[in-house]
PDB file of N, CA and C in Angstrom:
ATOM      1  N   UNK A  20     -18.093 -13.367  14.270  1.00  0.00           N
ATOM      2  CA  UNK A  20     -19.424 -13.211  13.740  1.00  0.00           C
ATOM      3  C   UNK A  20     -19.554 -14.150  12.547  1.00  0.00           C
ATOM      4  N   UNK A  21     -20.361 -14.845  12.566  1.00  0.00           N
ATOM      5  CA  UNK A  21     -20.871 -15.594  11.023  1.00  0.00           C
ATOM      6  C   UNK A  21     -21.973 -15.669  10.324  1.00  0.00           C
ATOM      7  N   UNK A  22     -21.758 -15.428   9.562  1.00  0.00           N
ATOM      8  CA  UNK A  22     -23.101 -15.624   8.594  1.00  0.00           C
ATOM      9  C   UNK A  22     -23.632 -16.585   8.183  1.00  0.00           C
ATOM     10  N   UNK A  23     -24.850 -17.165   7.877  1.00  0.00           N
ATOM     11  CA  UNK A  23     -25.201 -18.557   7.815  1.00  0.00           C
ATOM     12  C   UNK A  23     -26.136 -18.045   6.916  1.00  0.00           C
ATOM     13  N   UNK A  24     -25.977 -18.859   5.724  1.00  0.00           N
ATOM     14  CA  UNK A  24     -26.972 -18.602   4.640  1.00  0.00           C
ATOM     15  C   UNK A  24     -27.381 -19.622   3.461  1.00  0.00           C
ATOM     16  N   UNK A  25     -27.756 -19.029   2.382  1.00  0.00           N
ATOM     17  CA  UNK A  25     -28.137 -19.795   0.686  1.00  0.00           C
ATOM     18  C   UNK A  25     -27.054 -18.969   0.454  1.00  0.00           C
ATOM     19  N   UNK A  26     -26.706 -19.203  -0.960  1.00  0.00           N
ATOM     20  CA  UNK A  26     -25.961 -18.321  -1.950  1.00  0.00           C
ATOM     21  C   UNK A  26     -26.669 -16.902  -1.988  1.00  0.00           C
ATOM     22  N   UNK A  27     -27.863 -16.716  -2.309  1.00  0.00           N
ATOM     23  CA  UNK A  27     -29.032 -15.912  -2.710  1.00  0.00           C
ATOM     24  C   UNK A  27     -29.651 -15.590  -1.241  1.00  0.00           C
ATOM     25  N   UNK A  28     -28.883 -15.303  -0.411  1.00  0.00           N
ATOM     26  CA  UNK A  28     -29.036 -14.439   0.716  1.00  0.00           C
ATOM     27  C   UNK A  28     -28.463 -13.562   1.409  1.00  0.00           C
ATOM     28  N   UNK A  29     -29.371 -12.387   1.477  1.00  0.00           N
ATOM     29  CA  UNK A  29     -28.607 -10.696   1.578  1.00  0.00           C
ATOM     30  C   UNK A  29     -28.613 -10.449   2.858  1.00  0.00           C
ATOM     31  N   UNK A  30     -27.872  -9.637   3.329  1.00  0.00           N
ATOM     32  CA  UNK A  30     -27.381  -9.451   4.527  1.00  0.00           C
ATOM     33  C   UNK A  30     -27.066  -8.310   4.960  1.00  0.00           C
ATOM     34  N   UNK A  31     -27.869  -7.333   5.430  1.00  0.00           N
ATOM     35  CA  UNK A  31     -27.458  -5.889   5.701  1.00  0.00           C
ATOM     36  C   UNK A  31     -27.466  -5.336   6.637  1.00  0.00           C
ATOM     37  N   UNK A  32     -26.219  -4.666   7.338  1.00  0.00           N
ATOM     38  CA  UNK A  32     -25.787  -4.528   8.842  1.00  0.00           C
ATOM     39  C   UNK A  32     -25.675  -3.222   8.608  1.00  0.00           C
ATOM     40  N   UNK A  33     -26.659  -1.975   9.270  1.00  0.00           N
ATOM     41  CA  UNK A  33     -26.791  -0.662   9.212  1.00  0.00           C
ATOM     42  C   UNK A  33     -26.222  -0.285  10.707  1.00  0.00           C
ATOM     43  N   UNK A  34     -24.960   0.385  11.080  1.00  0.00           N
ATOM     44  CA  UNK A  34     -24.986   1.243  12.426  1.00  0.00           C
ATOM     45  C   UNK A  34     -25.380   2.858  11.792  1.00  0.00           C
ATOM     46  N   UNK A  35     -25.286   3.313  13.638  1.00  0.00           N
ATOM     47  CA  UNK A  35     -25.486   4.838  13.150  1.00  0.00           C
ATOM     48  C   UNK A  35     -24.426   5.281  13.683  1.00  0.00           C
ATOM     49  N   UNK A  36     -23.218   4.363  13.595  1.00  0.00           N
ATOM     50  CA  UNK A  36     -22.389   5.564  14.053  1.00  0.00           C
ATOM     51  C   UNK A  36     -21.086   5.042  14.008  1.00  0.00           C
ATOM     52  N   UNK A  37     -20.156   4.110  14.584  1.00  0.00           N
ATOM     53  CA  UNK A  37     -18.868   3.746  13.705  1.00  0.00           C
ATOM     54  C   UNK A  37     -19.277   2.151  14.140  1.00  0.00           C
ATOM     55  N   UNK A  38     -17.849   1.474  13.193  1.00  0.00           N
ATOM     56  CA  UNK A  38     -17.993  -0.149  13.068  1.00  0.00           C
ATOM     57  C   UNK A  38     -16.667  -0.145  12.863  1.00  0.00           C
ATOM     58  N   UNK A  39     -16.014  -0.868  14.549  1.00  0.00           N
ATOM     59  CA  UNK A  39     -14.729  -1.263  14.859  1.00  0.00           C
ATOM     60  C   UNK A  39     -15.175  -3.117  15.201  1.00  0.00           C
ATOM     61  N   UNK A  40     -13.820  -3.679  14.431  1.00  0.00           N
ATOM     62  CA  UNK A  40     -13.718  -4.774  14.788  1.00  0.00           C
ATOM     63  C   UNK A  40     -12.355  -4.631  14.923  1.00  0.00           C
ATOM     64  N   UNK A  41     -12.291  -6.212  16.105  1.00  0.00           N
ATOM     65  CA  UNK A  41     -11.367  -5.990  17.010  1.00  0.00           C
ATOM     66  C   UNK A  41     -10.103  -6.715  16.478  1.00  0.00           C
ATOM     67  N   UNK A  42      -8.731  -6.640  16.609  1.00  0.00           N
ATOM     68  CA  UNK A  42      -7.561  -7.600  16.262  1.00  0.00           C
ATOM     69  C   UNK A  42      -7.799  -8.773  16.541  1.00  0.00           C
ATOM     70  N   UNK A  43      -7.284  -9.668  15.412  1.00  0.00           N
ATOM     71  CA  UNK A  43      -7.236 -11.116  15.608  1.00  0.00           C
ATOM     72  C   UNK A  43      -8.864 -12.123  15.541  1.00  0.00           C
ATOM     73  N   UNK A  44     -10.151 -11.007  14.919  1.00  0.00           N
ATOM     74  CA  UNK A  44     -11.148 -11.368  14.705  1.00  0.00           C
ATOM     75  C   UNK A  44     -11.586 -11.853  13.315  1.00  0.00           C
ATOM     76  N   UNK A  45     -12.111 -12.504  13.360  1.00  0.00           N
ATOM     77  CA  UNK A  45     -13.581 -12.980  11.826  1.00  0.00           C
ATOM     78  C   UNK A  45     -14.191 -13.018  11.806  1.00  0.00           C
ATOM     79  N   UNK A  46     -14.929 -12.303  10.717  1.00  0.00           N
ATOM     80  CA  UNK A  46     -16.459 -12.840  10.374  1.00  0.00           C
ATOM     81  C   UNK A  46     -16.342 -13.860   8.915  1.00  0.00           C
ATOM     82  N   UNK A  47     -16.818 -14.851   9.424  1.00  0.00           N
ATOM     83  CA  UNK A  47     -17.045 -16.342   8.548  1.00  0.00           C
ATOM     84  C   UNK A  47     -18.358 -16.531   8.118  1.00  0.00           C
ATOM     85  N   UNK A  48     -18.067 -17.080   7.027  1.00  0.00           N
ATOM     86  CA  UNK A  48     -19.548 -17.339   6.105  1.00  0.00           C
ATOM     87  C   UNK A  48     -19.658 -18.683   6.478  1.00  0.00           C
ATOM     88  N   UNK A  49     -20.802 -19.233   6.447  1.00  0.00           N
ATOM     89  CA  UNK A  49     -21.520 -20.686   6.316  1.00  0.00           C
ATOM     90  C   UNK A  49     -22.584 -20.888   5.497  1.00  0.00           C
ATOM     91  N   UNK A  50     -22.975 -22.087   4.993  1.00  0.00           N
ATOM     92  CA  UNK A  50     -23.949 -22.695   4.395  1.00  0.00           C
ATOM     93  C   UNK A  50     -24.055 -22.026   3.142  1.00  0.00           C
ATOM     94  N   UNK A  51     -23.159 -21.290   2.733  1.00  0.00           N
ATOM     95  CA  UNK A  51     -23.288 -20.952   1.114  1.00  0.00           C
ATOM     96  C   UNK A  51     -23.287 -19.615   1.192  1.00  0.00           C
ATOM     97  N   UNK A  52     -23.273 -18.894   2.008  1.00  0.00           N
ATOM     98  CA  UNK A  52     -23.127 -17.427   2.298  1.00  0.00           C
ATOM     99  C   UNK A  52     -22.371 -16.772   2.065  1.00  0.00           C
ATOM    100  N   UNK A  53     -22.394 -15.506   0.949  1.00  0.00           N
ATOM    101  CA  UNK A  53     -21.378 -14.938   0.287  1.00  0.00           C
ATOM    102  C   UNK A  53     -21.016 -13.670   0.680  1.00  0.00           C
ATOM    103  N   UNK A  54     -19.410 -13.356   0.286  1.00  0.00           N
ATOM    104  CA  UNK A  54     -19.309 -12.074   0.892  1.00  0.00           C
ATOM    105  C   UNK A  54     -19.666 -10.832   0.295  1.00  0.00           C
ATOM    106  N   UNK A  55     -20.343 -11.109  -1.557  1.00  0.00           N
ATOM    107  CA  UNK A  55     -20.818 -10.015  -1.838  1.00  0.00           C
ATOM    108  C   UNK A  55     -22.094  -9.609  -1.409  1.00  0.00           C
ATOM    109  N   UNK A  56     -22.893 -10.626  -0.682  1.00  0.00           N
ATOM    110  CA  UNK A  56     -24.206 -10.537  -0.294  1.00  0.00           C
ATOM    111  C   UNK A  56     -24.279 -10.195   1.415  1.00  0.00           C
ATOM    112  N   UNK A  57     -23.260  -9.666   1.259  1.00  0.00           N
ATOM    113  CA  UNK A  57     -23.087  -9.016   3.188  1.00  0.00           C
ATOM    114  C   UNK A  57     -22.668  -7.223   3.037  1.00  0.00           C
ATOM    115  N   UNK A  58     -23.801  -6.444   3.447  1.00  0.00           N
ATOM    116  CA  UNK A  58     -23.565  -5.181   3.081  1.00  0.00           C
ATOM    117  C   UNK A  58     -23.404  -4.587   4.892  1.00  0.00           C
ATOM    118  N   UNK A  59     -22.711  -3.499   4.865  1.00  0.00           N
ATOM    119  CA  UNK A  59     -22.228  -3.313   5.940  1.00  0.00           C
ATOM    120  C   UNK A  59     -22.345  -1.579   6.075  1.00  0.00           C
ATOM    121  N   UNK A  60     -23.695  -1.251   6.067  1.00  0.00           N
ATOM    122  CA  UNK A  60     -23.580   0.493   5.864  1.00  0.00           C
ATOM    123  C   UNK A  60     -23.099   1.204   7.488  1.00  0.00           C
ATOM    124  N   UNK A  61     -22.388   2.080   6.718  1.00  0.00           N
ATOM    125  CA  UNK A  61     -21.427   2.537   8.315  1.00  0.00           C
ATOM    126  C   UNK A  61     -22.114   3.773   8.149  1.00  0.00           C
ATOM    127  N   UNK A  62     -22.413   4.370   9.095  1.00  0.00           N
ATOM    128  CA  UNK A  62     -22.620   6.026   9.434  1.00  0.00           C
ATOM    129  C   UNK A  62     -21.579   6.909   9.577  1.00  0.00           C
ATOM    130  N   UNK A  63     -20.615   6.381  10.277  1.00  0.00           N
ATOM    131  CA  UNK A  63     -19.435   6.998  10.739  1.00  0.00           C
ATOM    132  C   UNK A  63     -18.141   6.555   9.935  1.00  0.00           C
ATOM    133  N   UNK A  64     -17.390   5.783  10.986  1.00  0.00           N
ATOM    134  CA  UNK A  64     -15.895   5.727   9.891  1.00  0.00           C
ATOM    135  C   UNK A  64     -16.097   4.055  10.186  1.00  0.00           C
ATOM    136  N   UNK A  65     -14.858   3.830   9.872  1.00  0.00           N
ATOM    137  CA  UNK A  65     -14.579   1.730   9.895  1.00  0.00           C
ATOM    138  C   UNK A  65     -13.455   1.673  10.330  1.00  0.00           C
ATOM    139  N   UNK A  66     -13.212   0.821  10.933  1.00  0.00           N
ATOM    140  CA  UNK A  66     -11.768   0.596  11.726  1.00  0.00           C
ATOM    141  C   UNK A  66     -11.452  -1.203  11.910  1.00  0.00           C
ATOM    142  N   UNK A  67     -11.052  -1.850  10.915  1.00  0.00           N
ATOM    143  CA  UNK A  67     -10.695  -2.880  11.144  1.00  0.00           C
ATOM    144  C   UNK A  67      -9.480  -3.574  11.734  1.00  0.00           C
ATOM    145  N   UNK A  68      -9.055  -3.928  12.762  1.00  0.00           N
ATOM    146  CA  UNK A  68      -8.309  -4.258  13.783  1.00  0.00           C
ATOM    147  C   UNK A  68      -7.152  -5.220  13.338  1.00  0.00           C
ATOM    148  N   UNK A  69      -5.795  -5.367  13.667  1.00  0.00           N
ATOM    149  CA  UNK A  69      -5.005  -5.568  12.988  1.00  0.00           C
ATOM    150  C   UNK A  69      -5.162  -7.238  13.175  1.00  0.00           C
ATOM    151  N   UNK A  70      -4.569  -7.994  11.759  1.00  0.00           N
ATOM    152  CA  UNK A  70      -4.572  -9.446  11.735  1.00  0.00           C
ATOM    153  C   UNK A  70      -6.350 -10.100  11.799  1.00  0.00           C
ATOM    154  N   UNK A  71      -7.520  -8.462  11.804  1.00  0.00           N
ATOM    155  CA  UNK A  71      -8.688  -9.131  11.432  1.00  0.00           C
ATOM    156  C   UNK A  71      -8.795  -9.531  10.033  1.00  0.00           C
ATOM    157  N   UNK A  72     -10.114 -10.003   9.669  1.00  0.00           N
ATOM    158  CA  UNK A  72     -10.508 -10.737   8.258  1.00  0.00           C
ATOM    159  C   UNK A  72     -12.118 -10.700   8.528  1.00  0.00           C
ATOM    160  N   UNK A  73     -12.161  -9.285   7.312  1.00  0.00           N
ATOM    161  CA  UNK A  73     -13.695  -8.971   6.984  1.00  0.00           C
ATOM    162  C   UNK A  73     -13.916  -9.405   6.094  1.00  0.00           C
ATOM    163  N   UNK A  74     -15.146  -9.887   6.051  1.00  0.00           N
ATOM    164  CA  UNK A  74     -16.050 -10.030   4.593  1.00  0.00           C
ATOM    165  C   UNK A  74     -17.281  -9.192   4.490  1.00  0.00           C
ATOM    166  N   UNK A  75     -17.538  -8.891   2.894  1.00  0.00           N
ATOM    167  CA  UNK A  75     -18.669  -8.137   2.613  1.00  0.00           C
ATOM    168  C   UNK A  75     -18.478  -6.607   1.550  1.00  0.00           C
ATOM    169  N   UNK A  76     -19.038  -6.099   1.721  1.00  0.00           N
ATOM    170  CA  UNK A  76     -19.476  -4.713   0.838  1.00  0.00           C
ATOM    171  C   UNK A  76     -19.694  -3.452   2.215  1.00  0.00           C
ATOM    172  N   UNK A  77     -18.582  -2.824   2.230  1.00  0.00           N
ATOM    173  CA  UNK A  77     -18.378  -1.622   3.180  1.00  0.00           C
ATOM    174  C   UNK A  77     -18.464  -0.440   2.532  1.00  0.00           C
ATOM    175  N   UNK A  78     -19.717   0.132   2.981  1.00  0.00           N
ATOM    176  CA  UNK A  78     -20.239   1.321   2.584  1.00  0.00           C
ATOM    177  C   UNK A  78     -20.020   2.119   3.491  1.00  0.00           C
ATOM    178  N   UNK A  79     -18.940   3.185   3.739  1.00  0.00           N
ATOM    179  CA  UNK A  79     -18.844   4.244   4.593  1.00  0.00           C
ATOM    180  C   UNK A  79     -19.169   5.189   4.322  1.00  0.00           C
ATOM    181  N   UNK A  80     -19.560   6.360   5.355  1.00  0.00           N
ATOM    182  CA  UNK A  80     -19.860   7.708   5.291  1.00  0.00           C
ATOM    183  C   UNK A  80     -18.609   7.959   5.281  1.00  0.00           C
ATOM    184  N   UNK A  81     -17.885   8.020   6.466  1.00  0.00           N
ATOM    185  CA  UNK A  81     -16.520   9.296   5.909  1.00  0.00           C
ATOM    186  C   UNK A  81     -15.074   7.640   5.869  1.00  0.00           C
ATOM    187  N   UNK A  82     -14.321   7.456   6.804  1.00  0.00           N
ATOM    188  CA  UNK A  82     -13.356   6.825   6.550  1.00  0.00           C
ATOM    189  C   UNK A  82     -13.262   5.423   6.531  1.00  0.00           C
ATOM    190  N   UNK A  83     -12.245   4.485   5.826  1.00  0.00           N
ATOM    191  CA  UNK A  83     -11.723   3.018   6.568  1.00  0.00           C
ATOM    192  C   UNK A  83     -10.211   2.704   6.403  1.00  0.00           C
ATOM    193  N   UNK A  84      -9.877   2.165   7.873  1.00  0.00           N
ATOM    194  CA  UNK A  84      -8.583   2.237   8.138  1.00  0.00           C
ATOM    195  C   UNK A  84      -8.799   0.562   8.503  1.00  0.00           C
ATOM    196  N   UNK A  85      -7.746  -0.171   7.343  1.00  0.00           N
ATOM    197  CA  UNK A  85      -7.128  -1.700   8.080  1.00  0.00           C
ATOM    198  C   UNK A  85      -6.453  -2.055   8.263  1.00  0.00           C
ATOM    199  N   UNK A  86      -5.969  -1.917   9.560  1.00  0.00           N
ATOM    200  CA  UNK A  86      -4.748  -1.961   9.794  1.00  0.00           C
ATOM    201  C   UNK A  86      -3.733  -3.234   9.727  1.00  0.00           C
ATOM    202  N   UNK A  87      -2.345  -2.846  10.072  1.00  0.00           N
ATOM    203  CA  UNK A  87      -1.550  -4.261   9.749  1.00  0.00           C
ATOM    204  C   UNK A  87      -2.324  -5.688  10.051  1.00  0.00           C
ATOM    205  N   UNK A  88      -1.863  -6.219   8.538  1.00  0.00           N
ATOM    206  CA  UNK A  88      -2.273  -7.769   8.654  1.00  0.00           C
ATOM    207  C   UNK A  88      -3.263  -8.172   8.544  1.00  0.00           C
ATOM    208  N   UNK A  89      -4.559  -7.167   8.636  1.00  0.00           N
ATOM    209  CA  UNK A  89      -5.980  -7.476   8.246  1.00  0.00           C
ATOM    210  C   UNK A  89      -6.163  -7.863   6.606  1.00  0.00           C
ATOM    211  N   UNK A  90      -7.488  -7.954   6.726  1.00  0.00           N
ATOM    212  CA  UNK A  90      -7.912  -8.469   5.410  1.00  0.00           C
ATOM    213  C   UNK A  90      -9.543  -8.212   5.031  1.00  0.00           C
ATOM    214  N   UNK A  91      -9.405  -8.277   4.278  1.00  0.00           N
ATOM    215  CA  UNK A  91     -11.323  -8.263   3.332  1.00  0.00           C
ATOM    216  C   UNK A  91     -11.316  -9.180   2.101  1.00  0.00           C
ATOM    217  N   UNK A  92     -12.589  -9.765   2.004  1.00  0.00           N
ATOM    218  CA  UNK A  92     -13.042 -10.454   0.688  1.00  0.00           C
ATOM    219  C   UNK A  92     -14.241  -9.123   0.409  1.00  0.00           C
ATOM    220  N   UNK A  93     -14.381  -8.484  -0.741  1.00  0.00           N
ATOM    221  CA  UNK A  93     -15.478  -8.057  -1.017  1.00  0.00           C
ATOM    222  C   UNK A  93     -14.931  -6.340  -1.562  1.00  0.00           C
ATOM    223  N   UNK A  94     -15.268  -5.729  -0.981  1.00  0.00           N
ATOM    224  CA  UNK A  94     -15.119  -4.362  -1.769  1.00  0.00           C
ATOM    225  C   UNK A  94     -15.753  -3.032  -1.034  1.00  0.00           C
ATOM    226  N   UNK A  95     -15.089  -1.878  -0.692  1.00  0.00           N
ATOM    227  CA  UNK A  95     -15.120  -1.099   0.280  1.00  0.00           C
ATOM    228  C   UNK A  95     -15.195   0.668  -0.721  1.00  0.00           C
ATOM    229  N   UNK A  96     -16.447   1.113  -0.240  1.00  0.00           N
ATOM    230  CA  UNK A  96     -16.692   2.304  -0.431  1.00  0.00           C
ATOM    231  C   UNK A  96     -16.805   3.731   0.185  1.00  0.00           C
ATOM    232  N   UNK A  97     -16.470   4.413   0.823  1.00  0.00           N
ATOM    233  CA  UNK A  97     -15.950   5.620   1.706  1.00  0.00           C
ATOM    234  C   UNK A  97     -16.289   6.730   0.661  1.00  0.00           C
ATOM    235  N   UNK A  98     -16.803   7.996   1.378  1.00  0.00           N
ATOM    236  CA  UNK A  98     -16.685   9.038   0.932  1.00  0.00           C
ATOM    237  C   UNK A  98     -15.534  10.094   0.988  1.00  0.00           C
ATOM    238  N   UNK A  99     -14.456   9.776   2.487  1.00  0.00           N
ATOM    239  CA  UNK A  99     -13.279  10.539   2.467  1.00  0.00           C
ATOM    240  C   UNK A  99     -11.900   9.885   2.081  1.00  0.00           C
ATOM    241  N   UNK A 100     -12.103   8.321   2.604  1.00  0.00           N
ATOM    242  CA  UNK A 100     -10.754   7.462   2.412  1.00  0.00           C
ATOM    243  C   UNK A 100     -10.969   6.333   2.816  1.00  0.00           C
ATOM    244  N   UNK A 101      -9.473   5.682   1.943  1.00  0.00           N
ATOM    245  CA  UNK A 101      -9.582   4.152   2.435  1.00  0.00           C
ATOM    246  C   UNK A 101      -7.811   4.202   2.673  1.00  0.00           C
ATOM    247  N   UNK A 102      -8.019   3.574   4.291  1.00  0.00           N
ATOM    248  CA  UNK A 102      -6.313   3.655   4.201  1.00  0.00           C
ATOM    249  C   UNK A 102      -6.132   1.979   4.847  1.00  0.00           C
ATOM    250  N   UNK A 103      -5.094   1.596   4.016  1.00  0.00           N
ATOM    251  CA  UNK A 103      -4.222   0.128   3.887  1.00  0.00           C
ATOM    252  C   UNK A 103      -3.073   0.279   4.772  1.00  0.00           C
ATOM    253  N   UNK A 104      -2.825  -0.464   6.013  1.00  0.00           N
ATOM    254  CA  UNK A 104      -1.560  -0.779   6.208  1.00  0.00           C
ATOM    255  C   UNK A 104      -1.358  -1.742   6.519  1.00  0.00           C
ATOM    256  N   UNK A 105      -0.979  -2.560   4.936  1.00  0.00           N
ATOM    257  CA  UNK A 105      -0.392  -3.841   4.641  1.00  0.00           C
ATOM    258  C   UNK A 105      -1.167  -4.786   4.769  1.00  0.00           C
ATOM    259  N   UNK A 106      -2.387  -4.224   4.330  1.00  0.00           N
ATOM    260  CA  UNK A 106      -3.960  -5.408   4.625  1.00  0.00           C
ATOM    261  C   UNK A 106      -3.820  -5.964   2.802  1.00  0.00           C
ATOM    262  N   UNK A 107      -5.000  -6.796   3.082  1.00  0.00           N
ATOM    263  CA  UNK A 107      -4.726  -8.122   1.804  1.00  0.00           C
ATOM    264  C   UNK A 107      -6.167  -7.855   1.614  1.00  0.00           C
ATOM    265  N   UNK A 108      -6.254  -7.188   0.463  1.00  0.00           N
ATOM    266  CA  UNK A 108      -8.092  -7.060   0.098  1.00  0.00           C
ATOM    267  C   UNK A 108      -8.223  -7.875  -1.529  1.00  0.00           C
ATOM    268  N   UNK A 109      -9.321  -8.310  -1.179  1.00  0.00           N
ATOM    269  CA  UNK A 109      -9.563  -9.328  -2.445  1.00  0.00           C
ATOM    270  C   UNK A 109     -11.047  -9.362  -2.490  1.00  0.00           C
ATOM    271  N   UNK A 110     -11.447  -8.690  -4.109  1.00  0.00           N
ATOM    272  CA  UNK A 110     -11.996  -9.062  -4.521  1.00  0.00           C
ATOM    273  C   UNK A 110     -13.432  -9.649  -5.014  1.00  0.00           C
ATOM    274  N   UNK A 111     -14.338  -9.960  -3.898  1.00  0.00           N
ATOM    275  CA  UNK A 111     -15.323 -11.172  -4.490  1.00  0.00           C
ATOM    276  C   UNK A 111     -16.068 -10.955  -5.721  1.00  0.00           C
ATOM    277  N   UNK A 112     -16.074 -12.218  -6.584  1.00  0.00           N
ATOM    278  CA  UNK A 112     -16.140 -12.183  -7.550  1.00  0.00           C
ATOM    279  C   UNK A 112     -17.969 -11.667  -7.687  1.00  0.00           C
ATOM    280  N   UNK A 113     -17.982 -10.513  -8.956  1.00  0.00           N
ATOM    281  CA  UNK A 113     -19.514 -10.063  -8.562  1.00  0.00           C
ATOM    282  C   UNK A 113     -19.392  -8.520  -7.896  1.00  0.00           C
ATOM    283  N   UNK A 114     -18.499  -8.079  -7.492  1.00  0.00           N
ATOM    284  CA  UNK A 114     -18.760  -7.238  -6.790  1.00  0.00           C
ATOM    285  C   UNK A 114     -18.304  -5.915  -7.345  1.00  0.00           C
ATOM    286  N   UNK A 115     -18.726  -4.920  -6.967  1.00  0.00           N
ATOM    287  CA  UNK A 115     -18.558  -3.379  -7.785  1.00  0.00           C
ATOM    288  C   UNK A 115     -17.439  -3.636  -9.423  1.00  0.00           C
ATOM    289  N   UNK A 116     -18.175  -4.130 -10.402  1.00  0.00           N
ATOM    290  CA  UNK A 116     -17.805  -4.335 -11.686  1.00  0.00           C
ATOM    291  C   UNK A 116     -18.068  -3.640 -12.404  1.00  0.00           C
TER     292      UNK A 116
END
């Protein structure tokens, strides 16, 4: 999946119900498109797939699980949990400060 944007362009991906991405996937920015300006409201839980690489602002209702080798630029919010196994989360600068 990629995003194609300005700097100063928002991006908001609402399901109603869960948001699995699959192993060995990306979502890539273009044209100046940032990962704090990619919001990602989940209804359900998050499940990022092992050796993926998310970008953005993950707003969950109940869980997120990333599994081995994945990754995020941006910053992840859950109401029950956030579980890491051995994912690489970083950061974007700007984001929940």
């Amino acid at each position: 999946l990629t995003f194609e944007g300005g700097a100063n362009d928002v991006f908001i991906i609402k399901t109603t119900g869960v948001l699995t991405q699959a192993a060995n996937t990306k979502v890539l920015l273009s044209g100046g498109a940032q990962a704090k300006n990619i919001f990602w409201q989940v209804a359900g839980n998050a499940a990022i797939g092992a050796d993926a690489a998310m970008k953005g602002v993950l707003l969950v209702k109940t869980d997120v699980v990333f599994e081995t080798g994945s990754s995020l630029v941006g910053s992840i919010l859950a109401q029950t949990a956030v579980n890491l196994q051995m994912a690489n989360i970083t950061r974007d600068p700007d984001t929940c400060n």
